[in-house]
């Protein structure tokens, strides 16, 4: 009964728990540490990515020429928009220097640049989404891991009832309370994980929209300023649907 008193507290109940319950609590503690580490890191990185992408898209649209736009993007080299624009601009320069039939060069260049833009946007989104799967896994798994610890602890409590041949609450209450800690901690890990995962997923979706709009603006600017590209292949701003429909 000492473990149930205010003097016993949470740590006393955990210290008296069975090895299996302690193992479950250790797993939950590890997953909780991982979740909070990811939450703090992503809170800064995704906020900065969203802010920088929106700012650089506006800079790109306001610039007079493509080179001036790339120079403006270069002021923030950590921005996802800069990385997307840099890869596409490098491909444009390579195609401009390529020894190809002038009649086909423009068409080939536009196809290549569209592919590069798709690849660059996918790479940036993959960077931003890294580690979010751990949050999703923790949100789904930790309640069940905690429940396993609870079930195991309650099984031991019922086993103790059989050994003592007594169904008195005082005999089994400490074991049951220790077991219920696992479920409580599992929920304590899962709730922040699921909230932060959905919150960060919204940030990634917002950045994706800005990058898709930036890619469309990049293609349109090439059509306007690069004289050797085909005029009849002018690109519209890509729709945010499937990957094939974006560019």
CSV table of C-alpha atoms in Angstrom, one decimal:
chain,number,residue,atom,x,y,z
A,1,UNK,CA,0.0,0.0,0.0
A,2,UNK,CA,3.0,2.4,0.4
A,3,UNK,CA,3.3,2.7,-3.3
A,4,UNK,CA,-0.2,4.1,-3.5
A,5,UNK,CA,0.4,6.8,-0.9
A,6,UNK,CA,1.4,10.4,-1.9
A,7,UNK,CA,4.8,9.6,-0.5
A,8,UNK,CA,5.3,6.7,-2.9
A,9,UNK,CA,4.4,8.6,-6.0
A,10,UNK,CA,5.1,7.7,-9.7
A,11,UNK,CA,8.7,6.8,-9.3
A,12,UNK,CA,8.0,4.4,-6.4
A,13,UNK,CA,5.4,2.6,-8.5
A,14,UNK,CA,7.8,2.4,-11.4
A,15,UNK,CA,10.5,1.1,-9.2
A,16,UNK,CA,8.3,-1.7,-7.9
A,17,UNK,CA,7.0,-2.7,-11.4
A,18,UNK,CA,7.8,-6.0,-13.0
A,19,UNK,CA,10.8,-6.3,-15.4
A,20,UNK,CA,8.4,-6.5,-18.4
A,21,UNK,CA,6.6,-3.3,-17.4
A,22,UNK,CA,9.9,-1.6,-16.9
A,23,UNK,CA,11.0,-2.7,-20.3
A,24,UNK,CA,7.8,-1.3,-21.9
A,25,UNK,CA,8.3,2.0,-20.0
A,26,UNK,CA,11.9,2.2,-21.3
A,27,UNK,CA,10.7,1.8,-24.9
A,28,UNK,CA,8.1,4.5,-24.3
A,29,UNK,CA,10.7,6.8,-22.8
A,30,UNK,CA,13.0,6.3,-25.8
A,31,UNK,CA,10.2,7.0,-28.2
A,32,UNK,CA,9.1,10.1,-26.3
A,33,UNK,CA,12.7,11.5,-26.3
A,34,UNK,CA,12.8,10.9,-30.1
A,35,UNK,CA,9.5,12.5,-30.7
A,36,UNK,CA,10.3,15.7,-28.7
A,37,UNK,CA,13.7,16.0,-30.4
A,38,UNK,CA,12.0,15.8,-33.8
A,39,UNK,CA,9.3,18.2,-32.7
A,40,UNK,CA,11.8,20.9,-31.7
A,41,UNK,CA,13.9,20.5,-34.8
A,42,UNK,CA,11.0,20.5,-37.2
A,43,UNK,CA,9.4,23.4,-35.5
A,44,UNK,CA,12.3,25.6,-36.5
A,45,UNK,CA,13.2,24.1,-39.9
A,46,UNK,CA,9.7,23.9,-41.3
A,47,UNK,CA,8.8,27.4,-40.1
A,48,UNK,CA,11.9,28.8,-41.7
A,49,UNK,CA,11.3,26.8,-44.9
A,50,UNK,CA,7.7,28.1,-45.2
A,51,UNK,CA,8.8,31.7,-44.6
A,52,UNK,CA,11.8,31.5,-47.0
A,53,UNK,CA,9.9,29.8,-49.8
A,54,UNK,CA,7.1,32.4,-49.7
A,55,UNK,CA,9.6,35.3,-49.6
A,56,UNK,CA,11.7,33.9,-52.4
A,57,UNK,CA,8.7,33.2,-54.6
A,58,UNK,CA,7.8,36.9,-54.2
A,59,UNK,CA,11.4,38.0,-55.0
A,60,UNK,CA,11.4,35.8,-58.1
A,61,UNK,CA,8.2,37.3,-59.4
A,62,UNK,CA,9.4,40.9,-58.8
A,63,UNK,CA,12.8,40.5,-60.5
A,64,UNK,CA,13.2,42.0,-64.0
A,65,UNK,CA,15.2,39.2,-65.5
A,66,UNK,CA,15.9,35.5,-64.9
A,67,UNK,CA,19.5,36.2,-63.8
A,68,UNK,CA,18.4,39.0,-61.5
A,69,UNK,CA,15.8,36.6,-60.0
A,70,UNK,CA,18.4,33.9,-59.4
A,71,UNK,CA,20.7,36.5,-57.8
A,72,UNK,CA,17.8,37.5,-55.5
A,73,UNK,CA,17.2,33.9,-54.6
A,74,UNK,CA,20.9,33.5,-53.8
A,75,UNK,CA,20.6,35.7,-50.8
A,76,UNK,CA,19.1,32.8,-48.9
A,77,UNK,CA,20.9,29.6,-50.0
A,78,UNK,CA,19.1,27.4,-47.5
A,79,UNK,CA,15.7,28.2,-49.0
A,80,UNK,CA,13.9,25.3,-50.8
A,81,UNK,CA,13.0,27.7,-53.6
A,82,UNK,CA,16.7,28.5,-54.2
A,83,UNK,CA,17.6,24.9,-54.4
A,84,UNK,CA,14.8,24.2,-56.9
A,85,UNK,CA,15.7,27.3,-59.0
A,86,UNK,CA,19.4,26.5,-58.9
A,87,UNK,CA,19.0,23.0,-60.3
A,88,UNK,CA,16.6,24.2,-63.1
A,89,UNK,CA,18.9,27.2,-64.0
A,90,UNK,CA,22.0,24.9,-64.2
A,91,UNK,CA,20.1,22.6,-66.5
A,92,UNK,CA,19.1,25.6,-68.6
A,93,UNK,CA,22.7,26.7,-68.9
A,94,UNK,CA,23.8,23.2,-69.9
A,95,UNK,CA,21.1,23.0,-72.6
A,96,UNK,CA,22.1,26.4,-73.9
A,97,UNK,CA,25.7,25.2,-74.3
A,98,UNK,CA,24.7,21.8,-75.8
A,99,UNK,CA,25.5,21.0,-79.4
A,100,UNK,CA,22.0,20.1,-80.6
A,101,UNK,CA,19.8,20.8,-83.6
A,102,UNK,CA,18.4,24.3,-83.1
A,103,UNK,CA,15.0,23.1,-84.3
A,104,UNK,CA,14.8,20.5,-81.5
A,105,UNK,CA,16.9,22.2,-78.9
A,106,UNK,CA,14.2,24.3,-77.3
A,107,UNK,CA,11.7,21.4,-77.0
A,108,UNK,CA,14.4,19.1,-75.5
A,109,UNK,CA,15.4,21.9,-73.1
A,110,UNK,CA,11.9,22.5,-71.8
A,111,UNK,CA,11.3,18.8,-71.3
A,112,UNK,CA,14.5,18.5,-69.4
A,113,UNK,CA,13.8,21.5,-67.2
A,114,UNK,CA,10.3,20.2,-66.3
A,115,UNK,CA,11.9,16.9,-65.2
A,116,UNK,CA,14.6,18.7,-63.2
A,117,UNK,CA,11.9,20.9,-61.5
A,118,UNK,CA,9.9,17.8,-60.6
A,119,UNK,CA,13.0,16.1,-59.2
A,120,UNK,CA,14.1,19.2,-57.3
A,121,UNK,CA,10.6,19.7,-55.7
A,122,UNK,CA,10.5,16.1,-54.7
A,123,UNK,CA,13.9,16.2,-53.1
A,124,UNK,CA,13.1,19.3,-51.1
A,125,UNK,CA,9.8,17.8,-49.9
A,126,UNK,CA,11.6,14.6,-48.9
A,127,UNK,CA,14.1,16.7,-46.8
A,128,UNK,CA,11.3,18.5,-45.1
A,129,UNK,CA,9.3,15.3,-44.5
A,130,UNK,CA,12.2,13.4,-43.1
A,131,UNK,CA,11.6,12.0,-39.6
A,132,UNK,CA,7.9,12.8,-39.7
A,133,UNK,CA,7.3,9.0,-40.2
A,134,UNK,CA,8.7,8.5,-36.7
A,135,UNK,CA,6.1,10.8,-35.3
A,136,UNK,CA,3.3,8.9,-37.2
A,137,UNK,CA,4.7,5.6,-36.0
A,138,UNK,CA,4.9,6.7,-32.4
A,139,UNK,CA,1.4,8.2,-32.5
A,140,UNK,CA,0.0,4.8,-33.7
A,141,UNK,CA,2.2,2.4,-31.8
A,142,UNK,CA,2.8,3.9,-28.3
A,143,UNK,CA,-0.8,3.4,-27.0
A,144,UNK,CA,-0.7,-0.3,-27.9
A,145,UNK,CA,2.8,-0.6,-26.4
A,146,UNK,CA,1.5,0.9,-23.2
A,147,UNK,CA,-1.5,-1.3,-23.3
A,148,UNK,CA,0.7,-4.3,-23.6
A,149,UNK,CA,2.5,-3.3,-20.4
A,150,UNK,CA,-0.8,-2.7,-18.7
A,151,UNK,CA,-2.2,-6.1,-19.7
A,152,UNK,CA,1.0,-7.8,-18.5
A,153,UNK,CA,0.9,-6.1,-15.2
A,154,UNK,CA,-2.7,-6.9,-14.6
A,155,UNK,CA,-2.0,-10.6,-15.5
A,156,UNK,CA,0.7,-10.6,-12.7
A,157,UNK,CA,-1.8,-9.1,-10.3
A,158,UNK,CA,-4.4,-11.8,-11.0
A,159,UNK,CA,-1.6,-14.4,-10.7
A,160,UNK,CA,-0.8,-12.9,-7.2
A,161,UNK,CA,-4.5,-13.2,-6.3
A,162,UNK,CA,-4.3,-16.9,-7.0
A,163,UNK,CA,-1.1,-17.4,-5.0
A,164,UNK,CA,-2.4,-15.5,-2.0
A,165,UNK,CA,-5.9,-17.0,-2.3
A,166,UNK,CA,-7.2,-13.5,-1.5
A,167,UNK,CA,-9.2,-11.2,-3.7
A,168,UNK,CA,-8.7,-8.2,-1.4
A,169,UNK,CA,-8.1,-4.9,-3.1
A,170,UNK,CA,-5.1,-4.2,-0.9
A,171,UNK,CA,-3.4,-7.3,-2.3
A,172,UNK,CA,-3.6,-6.4,-6.0
A,173,UNK,CA,-4.1,-2.6,-6.1
A,174,UNK,CA,-0.3,-1.8,-6.2
A,175,UNK,CA,0.3,-4.1,-9.2
A,176,UNK,CA,-2.7,-2.8,-11.1
A,177,UNK,CA,-1.7,0.8,-10.5
A,178,UNK,CA,1.8,0.1,-11.7
A,179,UNK,CA,0.4,-1.6,-14.8
A,180,UNK,CA,-1.9,1.4,-15.6
A,181,UNK,CA,1.1,3.7,-15.6
A,182,UNK,CA,2.2,2.1,-18.9
A,183,UNK,CA,-1.1,3.0,-20.7
A,184,UNK,CA,-1.0,6.5,-19.3
A,185,UNK,CA,2.6,7.1,-20.5
A,186,UNK,CA,1.8,5.5,-23.9
A,187,UNK,CA,-1.0,8.1,-24.3
A,188,UNK,CA,1.3,10.9,-23.1
A,189,UNK,CA,3.7,10.0,-25.9
A,190,UNK,CA,1.0,9.5,-28.6
A,191,UNK,CA,-0.9,12.7,-28.1
A,192,UNK,CA,1.9,15.2,-28.8
A,193,UNK,CA,3.2,12.9,-31.6
A,194,UNK,CA,-0.1,12.9,-33.5
A,195,UNK,CA,-0.8,16.6,-32.9
A,196,UNK,CA,2.7,17.6,-34.1
A,197,UNK,CA,2.6,15.2,-37.1
A,198,UNK,CA,-0.6,16.8,-38.4
A,199,UNK,CA,0.7,20.3,-37.7
A,200,UNK,CA,4.0,19.7,-39.5
A,201,UNK,CA,2.2,17.9,-42.4
A,202,UNK,CA,0.2,21.1,-42.9
A,203,UNK,CA,3.5,23.1,-43.1
A,204,UNK,CA,4.9,20.6,-45.7
A,205,UNK,CA,1.8,20.9,-47.8
A,206,UNK,CA,2.0,24.7,-47.7
A,207,UNK,CA,5.7,24.6,-48.8
A,208,UNK,CA,4.8,22.2,-51.5
A,209,UNK,CA,2.2,24.6,-52.9
A,210,UNK,CA,4.7,27.5,-52.9
A,211,UNK,CA,7.3,25.3,-54.7
A,212,UNK,CA,4.9,24.2,-57.3
A,213,UNK,CA,3.9,27.8,-57.9
A,214,UNK,CA,7.6,28.8,-58.1
A,215,UNK,CA,8.3,26.0,-60.6
A,216,UNK,CA,5.4,27.3,-62.8
A,217,UNK,CA,6.7,30.8,-62.6
A,218,UNK,CA,10.2,29.6,-63.5
A,219,UNK,CA,8.9,27.9,-66.6
A,220,UNK,CA,6.9,30.9,-67.6
A,221,UNK,CA,9.9,33.2,-67.2
A,222,UNK,CA,12.0,31.0,-69.4
A,223,UNK,CA,9.3,31.1,-72.1
A,224,UNK,CA,9.3,34.9,-72.0
A,225,UNK,CA,13.0,35.6,-71.8
A,226,UNK,CA,14.9,32.7,-73.4
A,227,UNK,CA,14.6,33.3,-77.2
A,228,UNK,CA,15.6,29.8,-78.3
A,229,UNK,CA,12.8,28.0,-76.4
A,230,UNK,CA,9.6,27.1,-78.4
A,231,UNK,CA,6.9,29.8,-78.1
A,232,UNK,CA,4.1,27.4,-78.7
A,233,UNK,CA,5.0,25.3,-75.6
A,234,UNK,CA,4.3,27.9,-73.0
A,235,UNK,CA,3.6,26.4,-69.7
A,236,UNK,CA,0.8,27.2,-67.5
A,237,UNK,CA,1.1,27.2,-63.7
A,238,UNK,CA,1.1,23.6,-62.7
A,239,UNK,CA,-1.9,22.2,-60.9
A,240,UNK,CA,-1.4,20.6,-57.4
A,241,UNK,CA,-2.7,17.2,-58.2
A,242,UNK,CA,-0.6,14.2,-59.2
A,243,UNK,CA,3.1,14.3,-59.8
A,244,UNK,CA,2.6,14.0,-63.6
A,245,UNK,CA,0.2,17.0,-63.7
A,246,UNK,CA,2.4,19.4,-61.8
A,247,UNK,CA,4.7,20.5,-64.6
